[in-house]
Short mmCIF file of C-alpha atoms and ligand atoms in Angstrom, two decimals:
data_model
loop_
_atom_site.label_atom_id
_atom_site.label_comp_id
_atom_site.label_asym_id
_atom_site.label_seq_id
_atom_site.Cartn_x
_atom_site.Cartn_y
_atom_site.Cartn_z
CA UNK R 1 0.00 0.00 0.00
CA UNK R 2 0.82 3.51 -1.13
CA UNK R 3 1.34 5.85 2.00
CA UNK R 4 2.50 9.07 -0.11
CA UNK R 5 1.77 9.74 -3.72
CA UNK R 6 3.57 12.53 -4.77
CA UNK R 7 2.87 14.00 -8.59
CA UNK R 8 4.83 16.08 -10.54
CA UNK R 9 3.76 17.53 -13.92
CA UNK R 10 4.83 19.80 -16.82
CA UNK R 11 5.85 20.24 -20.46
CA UNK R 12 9.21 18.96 -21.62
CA UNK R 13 12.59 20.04 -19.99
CA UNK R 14 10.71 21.85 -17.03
CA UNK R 15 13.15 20.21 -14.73
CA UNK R 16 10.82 17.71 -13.49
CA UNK R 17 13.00 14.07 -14.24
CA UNK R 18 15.95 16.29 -12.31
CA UNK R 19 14.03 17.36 -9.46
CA UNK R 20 11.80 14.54 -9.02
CA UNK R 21 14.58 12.05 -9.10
CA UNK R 22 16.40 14.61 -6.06
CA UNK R 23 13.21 14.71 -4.23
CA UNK R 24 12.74 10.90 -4.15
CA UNK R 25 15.83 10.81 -3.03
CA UNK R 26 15.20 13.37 -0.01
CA UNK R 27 12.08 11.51 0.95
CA UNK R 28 13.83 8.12 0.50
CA UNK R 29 10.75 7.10 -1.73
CA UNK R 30 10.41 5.86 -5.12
CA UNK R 31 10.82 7.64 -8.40
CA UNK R 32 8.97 7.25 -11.49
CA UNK R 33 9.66 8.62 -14.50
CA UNK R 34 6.76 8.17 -16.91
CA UNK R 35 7.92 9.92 -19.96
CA UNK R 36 10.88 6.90 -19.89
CA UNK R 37 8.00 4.41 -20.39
CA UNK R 38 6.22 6.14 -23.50
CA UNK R 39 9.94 6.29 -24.65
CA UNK R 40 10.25 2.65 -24.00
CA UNK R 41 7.52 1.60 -26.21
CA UNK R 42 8.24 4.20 -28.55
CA UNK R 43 11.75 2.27 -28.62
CA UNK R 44 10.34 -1.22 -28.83
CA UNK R 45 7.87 -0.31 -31.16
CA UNK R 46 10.47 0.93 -33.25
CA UNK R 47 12.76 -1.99 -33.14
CA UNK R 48 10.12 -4.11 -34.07
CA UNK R 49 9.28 -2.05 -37.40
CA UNK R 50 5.39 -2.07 -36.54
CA UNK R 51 3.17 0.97 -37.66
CA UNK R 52 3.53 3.80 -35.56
CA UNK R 53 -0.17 4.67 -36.57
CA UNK R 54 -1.81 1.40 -35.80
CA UNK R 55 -3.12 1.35 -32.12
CA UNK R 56 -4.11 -2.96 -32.37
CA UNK R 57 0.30 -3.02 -33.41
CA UNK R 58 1.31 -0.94 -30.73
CA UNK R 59 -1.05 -2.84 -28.56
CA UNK R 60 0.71 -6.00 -29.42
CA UNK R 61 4.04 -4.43 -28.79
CA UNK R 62 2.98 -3.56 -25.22
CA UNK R 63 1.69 -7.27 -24.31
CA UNK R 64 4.00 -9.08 -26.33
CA UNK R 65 7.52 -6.83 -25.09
CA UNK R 66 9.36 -7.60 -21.38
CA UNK R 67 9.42 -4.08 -20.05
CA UNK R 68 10.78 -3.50 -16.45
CA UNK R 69 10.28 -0.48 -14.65
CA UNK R 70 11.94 -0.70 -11.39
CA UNK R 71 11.31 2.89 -9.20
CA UNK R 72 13.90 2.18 -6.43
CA UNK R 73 14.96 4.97 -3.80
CA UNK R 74 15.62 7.69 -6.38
CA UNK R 75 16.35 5.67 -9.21
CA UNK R 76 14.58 4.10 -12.45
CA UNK R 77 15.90 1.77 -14.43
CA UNK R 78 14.33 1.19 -17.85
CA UNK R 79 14.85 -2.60 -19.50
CA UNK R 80 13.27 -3.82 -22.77
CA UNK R 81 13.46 -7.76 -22.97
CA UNK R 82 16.17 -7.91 -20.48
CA UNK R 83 18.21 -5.40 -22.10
CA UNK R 84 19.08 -2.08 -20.20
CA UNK R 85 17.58 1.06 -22.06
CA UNK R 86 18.22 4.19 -20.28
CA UNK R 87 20.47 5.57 -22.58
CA UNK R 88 18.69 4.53 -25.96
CA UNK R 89 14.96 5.50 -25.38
CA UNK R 90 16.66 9.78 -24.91
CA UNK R 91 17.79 9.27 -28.72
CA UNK R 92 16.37 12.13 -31.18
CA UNK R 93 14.71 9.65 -33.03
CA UNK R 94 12.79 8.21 -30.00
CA UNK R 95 11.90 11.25 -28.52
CA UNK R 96 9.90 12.24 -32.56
CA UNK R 97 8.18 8.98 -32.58
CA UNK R 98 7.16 9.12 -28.81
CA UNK R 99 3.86 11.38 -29.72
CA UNK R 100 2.39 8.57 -31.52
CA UNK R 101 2.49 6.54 -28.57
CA UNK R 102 1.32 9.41 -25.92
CA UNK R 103 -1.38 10.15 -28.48
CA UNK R 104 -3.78 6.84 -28.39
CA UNK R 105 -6.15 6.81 -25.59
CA UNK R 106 -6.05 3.04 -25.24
CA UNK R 107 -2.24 2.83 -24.79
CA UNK R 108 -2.26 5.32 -22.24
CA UNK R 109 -4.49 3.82 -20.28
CA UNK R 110 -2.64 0.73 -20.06
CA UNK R 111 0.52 2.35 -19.17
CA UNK R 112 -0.95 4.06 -16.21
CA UNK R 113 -2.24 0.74 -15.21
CA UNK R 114 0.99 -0.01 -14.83
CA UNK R 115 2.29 3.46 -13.60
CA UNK R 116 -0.31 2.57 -10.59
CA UNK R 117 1.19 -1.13 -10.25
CA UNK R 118 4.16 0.51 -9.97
CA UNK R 119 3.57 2.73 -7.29
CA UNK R 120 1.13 0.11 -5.42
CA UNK R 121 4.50 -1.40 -4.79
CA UNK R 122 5.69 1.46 -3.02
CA UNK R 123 5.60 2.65 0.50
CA UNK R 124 6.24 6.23 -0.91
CA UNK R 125 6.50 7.70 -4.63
CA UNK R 126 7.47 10.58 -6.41
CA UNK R 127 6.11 10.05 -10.02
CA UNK R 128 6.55 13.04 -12.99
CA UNK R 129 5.14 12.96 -16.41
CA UNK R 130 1.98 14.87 -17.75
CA UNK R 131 -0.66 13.15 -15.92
CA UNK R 132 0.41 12.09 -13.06
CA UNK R 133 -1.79 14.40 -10.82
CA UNK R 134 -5.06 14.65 -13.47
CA UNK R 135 -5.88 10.91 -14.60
CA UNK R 136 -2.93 8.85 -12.85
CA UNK R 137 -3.01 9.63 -9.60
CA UNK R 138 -5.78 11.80 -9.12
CA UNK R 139 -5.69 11.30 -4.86
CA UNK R 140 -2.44 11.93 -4.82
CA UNK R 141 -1.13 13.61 -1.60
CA UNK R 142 0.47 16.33 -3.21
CA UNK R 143 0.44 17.68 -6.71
CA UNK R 144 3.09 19.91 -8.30
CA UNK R 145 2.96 21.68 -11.56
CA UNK R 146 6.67 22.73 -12.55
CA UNK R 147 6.95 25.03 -15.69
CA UNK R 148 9.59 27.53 -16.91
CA UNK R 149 9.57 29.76 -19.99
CA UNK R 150 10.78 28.14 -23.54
CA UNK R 151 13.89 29.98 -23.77
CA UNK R 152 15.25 29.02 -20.17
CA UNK R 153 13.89 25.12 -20.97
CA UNK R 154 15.39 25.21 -24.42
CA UNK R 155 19.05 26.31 -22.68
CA UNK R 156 18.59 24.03 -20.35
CA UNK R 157 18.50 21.02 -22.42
CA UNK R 158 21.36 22.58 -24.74
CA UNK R 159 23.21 22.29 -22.02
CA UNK R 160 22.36 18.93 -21.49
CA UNK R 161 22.69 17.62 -25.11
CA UNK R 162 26.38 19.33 -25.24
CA UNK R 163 27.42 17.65 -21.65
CA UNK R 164 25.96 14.75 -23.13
CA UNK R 165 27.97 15.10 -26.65
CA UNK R 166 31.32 15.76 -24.98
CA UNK R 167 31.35 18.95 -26.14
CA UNK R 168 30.42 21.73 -28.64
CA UNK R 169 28.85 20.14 -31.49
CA UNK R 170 27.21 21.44 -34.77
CA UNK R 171 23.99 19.63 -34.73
CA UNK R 172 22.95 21.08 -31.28
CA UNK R 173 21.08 24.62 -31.90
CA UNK R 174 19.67 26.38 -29.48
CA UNK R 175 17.01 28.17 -31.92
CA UNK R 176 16.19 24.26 -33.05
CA UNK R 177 15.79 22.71 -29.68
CA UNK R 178 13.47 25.72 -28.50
CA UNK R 179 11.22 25.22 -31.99
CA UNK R 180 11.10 21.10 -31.03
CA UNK R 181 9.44 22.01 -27.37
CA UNK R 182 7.23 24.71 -28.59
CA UNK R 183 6.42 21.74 -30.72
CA UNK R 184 6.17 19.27 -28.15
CA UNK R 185 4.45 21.61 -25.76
CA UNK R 186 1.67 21.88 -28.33
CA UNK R 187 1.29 18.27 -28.96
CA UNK R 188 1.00 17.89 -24.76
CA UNK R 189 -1.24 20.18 -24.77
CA UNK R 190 -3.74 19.55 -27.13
CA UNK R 191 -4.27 15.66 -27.45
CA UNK R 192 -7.37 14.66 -25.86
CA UNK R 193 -6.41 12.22 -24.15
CA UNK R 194 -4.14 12.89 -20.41
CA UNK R 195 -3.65 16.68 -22.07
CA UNK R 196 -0.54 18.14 -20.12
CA UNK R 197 -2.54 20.46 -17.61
CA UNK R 198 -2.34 21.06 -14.18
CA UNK R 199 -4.43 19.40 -11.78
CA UNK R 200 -6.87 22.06 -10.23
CA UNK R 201 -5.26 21.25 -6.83
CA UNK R 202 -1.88 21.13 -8.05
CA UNK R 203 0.71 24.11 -6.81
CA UNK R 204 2.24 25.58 -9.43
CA UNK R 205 6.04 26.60 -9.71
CA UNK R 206 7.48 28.82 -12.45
CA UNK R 207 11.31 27.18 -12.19
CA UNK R 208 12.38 30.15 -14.43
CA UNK R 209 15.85 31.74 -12.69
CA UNK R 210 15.91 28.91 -9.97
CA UNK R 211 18.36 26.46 -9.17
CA UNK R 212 17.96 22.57 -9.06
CA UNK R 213 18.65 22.80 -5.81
CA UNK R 214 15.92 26.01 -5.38
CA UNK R 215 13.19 24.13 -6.41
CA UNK R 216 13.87 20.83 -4.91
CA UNK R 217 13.98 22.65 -1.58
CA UNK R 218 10.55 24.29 -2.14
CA UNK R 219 9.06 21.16 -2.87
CA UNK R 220 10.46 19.81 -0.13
CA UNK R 221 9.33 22.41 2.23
CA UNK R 222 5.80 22.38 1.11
CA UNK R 223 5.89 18.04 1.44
CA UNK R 224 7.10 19.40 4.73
CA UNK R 225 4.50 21.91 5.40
CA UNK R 226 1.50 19.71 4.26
CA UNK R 227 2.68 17.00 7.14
CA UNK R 228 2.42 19.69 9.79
CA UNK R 229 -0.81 20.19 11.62
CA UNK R 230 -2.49 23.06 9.88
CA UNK R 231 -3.81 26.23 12.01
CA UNK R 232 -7.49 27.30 10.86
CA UNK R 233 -6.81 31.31 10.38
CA UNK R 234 -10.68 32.13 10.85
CA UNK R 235 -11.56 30.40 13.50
CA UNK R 236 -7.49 31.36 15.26
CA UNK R 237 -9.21 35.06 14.21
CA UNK R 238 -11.91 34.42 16.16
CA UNK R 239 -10.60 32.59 19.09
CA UNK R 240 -8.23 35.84 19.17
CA UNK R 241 -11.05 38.01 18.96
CA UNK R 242 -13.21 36.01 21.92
CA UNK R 243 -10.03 36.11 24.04
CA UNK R 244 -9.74 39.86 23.52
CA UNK R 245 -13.15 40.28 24.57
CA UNK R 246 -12.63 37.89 28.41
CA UNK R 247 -9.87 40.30 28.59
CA UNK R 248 -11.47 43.77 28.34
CA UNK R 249 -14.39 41.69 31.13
CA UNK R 250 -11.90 40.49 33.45
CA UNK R 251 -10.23 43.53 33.68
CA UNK R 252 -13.59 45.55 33.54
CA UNK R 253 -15.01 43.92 36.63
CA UNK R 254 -11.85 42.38 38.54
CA UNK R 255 -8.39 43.72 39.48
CA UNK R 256 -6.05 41.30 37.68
CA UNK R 257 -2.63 40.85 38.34
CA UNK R 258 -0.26 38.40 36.11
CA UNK R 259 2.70 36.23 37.37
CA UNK R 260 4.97 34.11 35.83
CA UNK R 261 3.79 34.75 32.08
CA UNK R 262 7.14 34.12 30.76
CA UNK R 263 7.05 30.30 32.22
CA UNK R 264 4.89 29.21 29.56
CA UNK R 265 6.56 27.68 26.51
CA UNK R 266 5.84 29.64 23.32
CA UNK R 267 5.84 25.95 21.24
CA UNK R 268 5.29 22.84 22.00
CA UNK R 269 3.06 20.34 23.61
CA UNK R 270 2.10 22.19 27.28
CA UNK R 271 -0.02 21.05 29.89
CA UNK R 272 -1.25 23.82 31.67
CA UNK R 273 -2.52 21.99 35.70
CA UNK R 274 -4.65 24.75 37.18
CA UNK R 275 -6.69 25.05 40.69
CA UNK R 276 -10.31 25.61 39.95
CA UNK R 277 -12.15 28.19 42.61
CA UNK R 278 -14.57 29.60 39.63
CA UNK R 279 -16.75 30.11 36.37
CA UNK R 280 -14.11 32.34 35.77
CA UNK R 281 -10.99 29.87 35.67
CA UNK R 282 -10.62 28.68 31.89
CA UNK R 283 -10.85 32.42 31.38
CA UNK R 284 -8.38 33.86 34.01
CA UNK R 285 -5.79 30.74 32.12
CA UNK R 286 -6.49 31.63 29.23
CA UNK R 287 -5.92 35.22 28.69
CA UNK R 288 -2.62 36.01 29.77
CA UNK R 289 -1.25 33.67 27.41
CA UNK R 290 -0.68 34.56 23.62
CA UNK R 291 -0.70 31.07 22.45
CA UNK R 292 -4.32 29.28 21.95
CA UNK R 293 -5.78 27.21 24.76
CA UNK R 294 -7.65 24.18 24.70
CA UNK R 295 -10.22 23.12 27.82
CA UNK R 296 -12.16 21.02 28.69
CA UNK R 297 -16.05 21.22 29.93
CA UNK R 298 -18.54 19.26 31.19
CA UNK R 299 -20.31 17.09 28.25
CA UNK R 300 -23.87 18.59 29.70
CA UNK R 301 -23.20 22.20 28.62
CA UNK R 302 -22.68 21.20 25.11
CA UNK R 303 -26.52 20.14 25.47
CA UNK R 304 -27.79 23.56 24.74
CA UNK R 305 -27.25 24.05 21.55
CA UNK R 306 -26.64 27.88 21.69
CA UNK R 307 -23.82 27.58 24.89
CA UNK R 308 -22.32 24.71 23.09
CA UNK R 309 -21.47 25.94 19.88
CA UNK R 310 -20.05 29.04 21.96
CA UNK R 311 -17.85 27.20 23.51
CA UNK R 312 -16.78 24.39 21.40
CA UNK R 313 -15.62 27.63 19.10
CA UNK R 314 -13.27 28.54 21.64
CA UNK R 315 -11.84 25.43 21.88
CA UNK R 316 -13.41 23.66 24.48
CA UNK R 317 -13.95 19.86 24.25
CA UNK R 318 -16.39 18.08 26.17
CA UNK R 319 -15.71 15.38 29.18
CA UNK R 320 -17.87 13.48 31.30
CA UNK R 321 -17.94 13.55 34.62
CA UNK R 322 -17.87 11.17 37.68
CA UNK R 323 -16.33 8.68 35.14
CA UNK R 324 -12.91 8.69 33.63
CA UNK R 325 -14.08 9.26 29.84
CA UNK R 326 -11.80 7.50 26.78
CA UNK R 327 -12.87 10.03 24.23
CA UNK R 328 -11.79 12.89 25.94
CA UNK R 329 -8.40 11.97 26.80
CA UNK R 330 -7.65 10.56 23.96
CA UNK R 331 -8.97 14.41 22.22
CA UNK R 332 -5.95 15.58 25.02
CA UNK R 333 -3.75 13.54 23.63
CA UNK R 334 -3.85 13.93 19.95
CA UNK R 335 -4.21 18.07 20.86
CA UNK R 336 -0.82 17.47 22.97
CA UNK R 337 0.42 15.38 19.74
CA UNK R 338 0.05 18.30 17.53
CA UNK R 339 2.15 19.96 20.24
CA UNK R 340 -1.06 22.30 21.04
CA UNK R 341 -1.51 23.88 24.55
CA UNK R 342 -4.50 22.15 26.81
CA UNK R 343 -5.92 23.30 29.86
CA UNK R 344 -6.97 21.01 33.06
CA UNK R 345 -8.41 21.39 36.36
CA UNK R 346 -7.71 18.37 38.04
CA UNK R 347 -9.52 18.81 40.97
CA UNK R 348 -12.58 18.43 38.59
CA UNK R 349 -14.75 20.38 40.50
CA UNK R 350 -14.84 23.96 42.28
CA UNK R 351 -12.99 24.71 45.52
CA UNK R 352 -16.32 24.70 48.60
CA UNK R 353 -13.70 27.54 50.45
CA UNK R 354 -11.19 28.31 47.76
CA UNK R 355 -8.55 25.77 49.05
CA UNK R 356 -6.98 23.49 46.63
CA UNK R 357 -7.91 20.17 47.08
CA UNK R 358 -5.28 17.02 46.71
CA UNK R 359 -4.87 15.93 42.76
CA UNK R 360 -5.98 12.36 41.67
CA UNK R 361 -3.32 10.96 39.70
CA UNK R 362 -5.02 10.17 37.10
CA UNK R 363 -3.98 13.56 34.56
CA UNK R 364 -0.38 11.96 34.96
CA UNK R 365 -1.08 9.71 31.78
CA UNK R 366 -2.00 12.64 29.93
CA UNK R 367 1.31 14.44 30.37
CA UNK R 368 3.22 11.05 29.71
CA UNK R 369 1.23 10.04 26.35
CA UNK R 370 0.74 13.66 25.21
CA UNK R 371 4.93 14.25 25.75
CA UNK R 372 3.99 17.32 27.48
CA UNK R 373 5.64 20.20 29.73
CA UNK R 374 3.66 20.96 32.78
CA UNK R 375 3.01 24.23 33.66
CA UNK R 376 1.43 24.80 36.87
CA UNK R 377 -1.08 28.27 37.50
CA UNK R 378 -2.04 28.91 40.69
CA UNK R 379 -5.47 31.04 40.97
CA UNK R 380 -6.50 33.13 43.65
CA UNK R 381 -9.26 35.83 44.44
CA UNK R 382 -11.91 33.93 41.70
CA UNK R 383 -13.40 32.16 44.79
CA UNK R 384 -14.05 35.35 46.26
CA UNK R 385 -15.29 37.19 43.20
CA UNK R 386 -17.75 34.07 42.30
CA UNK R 387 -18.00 31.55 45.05
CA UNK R 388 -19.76 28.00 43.81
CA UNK R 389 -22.37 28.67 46.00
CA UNK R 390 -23.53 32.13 44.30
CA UNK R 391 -25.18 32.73 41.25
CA UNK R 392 -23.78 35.96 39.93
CA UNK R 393 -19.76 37.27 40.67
CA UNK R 394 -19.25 40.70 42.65
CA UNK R 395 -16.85 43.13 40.75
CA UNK R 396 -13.75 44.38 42.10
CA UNK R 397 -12.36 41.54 43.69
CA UNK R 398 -8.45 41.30 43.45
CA UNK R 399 -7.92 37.85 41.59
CA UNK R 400 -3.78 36.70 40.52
CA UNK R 401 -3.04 34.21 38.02
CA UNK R 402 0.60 32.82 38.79
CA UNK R 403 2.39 30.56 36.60
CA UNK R 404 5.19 28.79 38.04
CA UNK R 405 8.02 27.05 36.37
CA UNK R 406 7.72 24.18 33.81
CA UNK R 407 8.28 20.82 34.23
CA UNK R 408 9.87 19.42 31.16
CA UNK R 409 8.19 16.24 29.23
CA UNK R 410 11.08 14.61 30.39
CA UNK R 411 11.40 15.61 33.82
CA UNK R 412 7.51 13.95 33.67
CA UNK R 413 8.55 10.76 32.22
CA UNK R 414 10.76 10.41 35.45
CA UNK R 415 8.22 10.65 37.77
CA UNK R 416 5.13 8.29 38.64
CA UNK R 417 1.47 9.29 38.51
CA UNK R 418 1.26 10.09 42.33
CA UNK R 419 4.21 11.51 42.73
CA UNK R 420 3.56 14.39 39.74
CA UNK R 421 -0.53 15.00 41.25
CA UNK R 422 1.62 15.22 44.69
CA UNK R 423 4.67 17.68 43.32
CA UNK R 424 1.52 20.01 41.75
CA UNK R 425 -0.73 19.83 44.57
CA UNK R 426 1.92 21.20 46.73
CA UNK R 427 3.34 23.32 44.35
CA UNK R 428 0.14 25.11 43.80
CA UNK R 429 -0.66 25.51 47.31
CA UNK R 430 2.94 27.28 47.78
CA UNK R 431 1.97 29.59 44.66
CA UNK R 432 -1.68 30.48 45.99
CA UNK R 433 -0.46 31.29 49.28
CA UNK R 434 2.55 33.32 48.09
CA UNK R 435 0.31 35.50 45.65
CA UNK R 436 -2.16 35.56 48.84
CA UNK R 437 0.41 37.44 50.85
CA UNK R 438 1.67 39.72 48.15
CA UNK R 439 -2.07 40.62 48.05
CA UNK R 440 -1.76 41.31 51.98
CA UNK R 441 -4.75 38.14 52.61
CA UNK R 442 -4.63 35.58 55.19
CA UNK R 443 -2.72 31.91 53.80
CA UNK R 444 -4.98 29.29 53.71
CA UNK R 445 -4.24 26.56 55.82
CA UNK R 446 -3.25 23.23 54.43
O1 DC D 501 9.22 13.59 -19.94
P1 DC D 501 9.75 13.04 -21.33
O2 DC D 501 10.20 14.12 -22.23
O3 DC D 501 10.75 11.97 -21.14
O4 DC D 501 8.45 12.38 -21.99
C1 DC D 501 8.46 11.78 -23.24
C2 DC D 501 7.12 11.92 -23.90
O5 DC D 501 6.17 11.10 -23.26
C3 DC D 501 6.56 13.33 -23.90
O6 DC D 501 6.66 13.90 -25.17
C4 DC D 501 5.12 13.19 -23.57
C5 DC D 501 4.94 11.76 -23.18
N1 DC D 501 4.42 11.59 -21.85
C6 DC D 501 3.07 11.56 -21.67
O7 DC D 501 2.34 11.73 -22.62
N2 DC D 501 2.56 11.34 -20.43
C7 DC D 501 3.35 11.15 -19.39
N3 DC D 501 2.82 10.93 -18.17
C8 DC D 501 4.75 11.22 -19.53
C9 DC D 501 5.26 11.45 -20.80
#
């Protein structure tokens, strides 16, 4: 099974062969070159004198003819009845014939029957030709489209042909060569069946003035990008927006005060392990910190339809309660995996006085599976601005948000389940009561 299909098309001396070949070779994957299969029957067909208009001859050619394609890592290797043809199928006279072959519907389709054999066998491929991403491969994972103008193609395979030729030679012309891939170009181009086009979701790179090395690179990079977990910019815009708007609140109605901001990792998978005294916690986490914040909420205030599509756009993901629920730590998890920054009360339930209560282990597994950093934040003052047992908060109640230093996914890995709910029950208690006193209040008692 194919786990990465990756097409590249364009006309004729685009740089594809050359780049696909490096690529392949970067991604330790297969590499196909189609165009060296039309040249191969175009080869065989003409060794075997048949009619290079007759589709039923050139049909026969194709079943009756040993061809082996072999895409290894980076490398194809081209054999007709045993014998090696790499070098034959680039001569001039192969490369005039091959537009009978890439002309006949019915002989294309067999040879990307086999191009998808081909990369069937594959864990990953890189396969260039002119249909690769429009009627080979059309679920391919990523689709490039590489052109360049004529003049820059046309010195490009000059340069090839003399390298090839040892030298100068007469019979290479520039002005020739760019007429033969106008010509080519237009023959691509305007057969109807696998027309050279690019595949409507196919990026397109203009090669014109770049290096082999350029391009590979950006290729690379975007196989790169597509791998990474992607942000989604509207609803980042509105999770911004949301968070600006708990700010301008908190600080409307409550005297805030911030410690610690700089303890939170700017990347990376973080776990942030807060005391919960209020309505107002997932907010009072939340704000200070630039990067976005996942939570967690009970599964029953996703029931109303209006609340839970509020809060589900601010990230919040719903848990059950009194139970420890699969779903929702395995949502952790994969948020952690995409080194994303989740939010967790582990006390699971508001302080009754505003103490903090002991942890349950039970978050440890999060922080081992998720490969997190714990960051523990200490609340104080949202127990006395909204209490549990009242139904609206007072305003201008003194609250601090502390956030004390990380422990590092590795430091976690050392430590067992009860000892880390221990460490960050005590720690917590030590932060609360320190921002307490700075706030001239009593320490609670633990
Ligand atoms: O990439 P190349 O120049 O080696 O290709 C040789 C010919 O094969 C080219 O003129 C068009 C044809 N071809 C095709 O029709 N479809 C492909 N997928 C690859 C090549």
């Amino acid at each position: 099974m194919t786990k990465l299909i990756i097409t590249i098309d364009g006309p004729a001396a685009s740089g594809k062969s050359t780049v696909a070949k490096l690529l392949a070779e970067k991604l330790q994957a297969g590499f196909l070159d189609t165009g060296a299969m039309y040249r191969a029957v175009t080869l065989a067909a003409m060794q075997q004198k048949v009619s290079m208009a007759s589709t039923a001859e050139l049909l026969d050619v194709l079943k009756k003819t040993r061809f082996e394609f072999v895409a290894a890592n980076g490398q194809m290797t081209v054999s007709i009845n045993g014998i090696d043809a790499a070098e034959e199928i680039r001569r001039k006279e192969v490369t005039e014939n091959v537009k009978y072959i890439a002309s006949k519907p019915e002989l294309r389709e067999k040879l990307v029957e086999m191009q998808r054999a081909i990369a069937n066998d594959c864990e990953k491929i890189v396969t260039e030709g002119r249909d690769q991403g429009t009627v080979a491969f059309p679920k391919a994972d990523m689709k490039f489209f590489l052109t360049a103008k004529p003049a820059e193609r046309a010195k490009r395979r000059y340069a090839e042909l003399i390298a090839r030729a040892g030298g100068q030679s007469e019979e290479i012309k520039l002005d020739q060569i760019q007429k033969a891939i106008e010509q080519r170009d237009r023959n691509d181009k305007n057969r109807a069946a696998g027309p050279l086009k690019p595949a409507r979701n196919a990026k397109k790179i203009d090669t014109t003035g770049l290096s082999i090395e350029q391009v590979v690179q950006k290729l690379f990079d975007c196989v790169e990008n597509k791998n990474k977990p992607k942000s989604k910019p509207k609803k980042m815009r509105w999770f911004r927006f949301a968070r600006g708007l708990c700010n301008i609140f908190c600080n409307l109605f409550f005297r805030i005060s911030v410690y610690g901001r700089e303890n939170v990792p700017k990347t990376g998978a973080v776990l942030l392990v807060s005391n919960h005294q209020s309505y107002l916690d997932p907010i009072l986490c939340g704000i200070p910190i630039q990067r976005p914040t996942h939570f967690l909420a009970r599964d029953t205030l996703f029931t109303n339809p209006f609340l839970g599509r509020l809060i589900s756009s601010v990230n919040t993901m719903p848990v059950k309660r009194g139970q420890s629920d699969l779903a929702a730590m395995k949502m952790v998890i994969s948020k952690l995996k995409q080194e994303q920054m989740v939010c967790l009360f582990p006390e699971a339930t508001r302080s009754i006085d505003g103490k903090i209560s002991q942890f349950k282990p039970g978050f440890g597994l999060l922080c081992r599976r998720g490969k997190a950093a714990v960051v523990p934040v200490a609340i104080d003052g949202a127990f006395e601005a909204w209490p549990r047992h009242k139904k609206i908060f007072s305003i201008g109640k003194k609250i601090s948000i502390s956030y004390g230093k990380a422990i590092t996914a590795e430091d976690v890995k050392n430590m067992d389940n009860k000892q880390l709910a221990d460490d960050l029950t005590q720690t917590l208690r030590r932060m609360q009561n320190d921002s307490r006193a700075k706030h001239g209040k009593q320490p609670y008692e633990y």
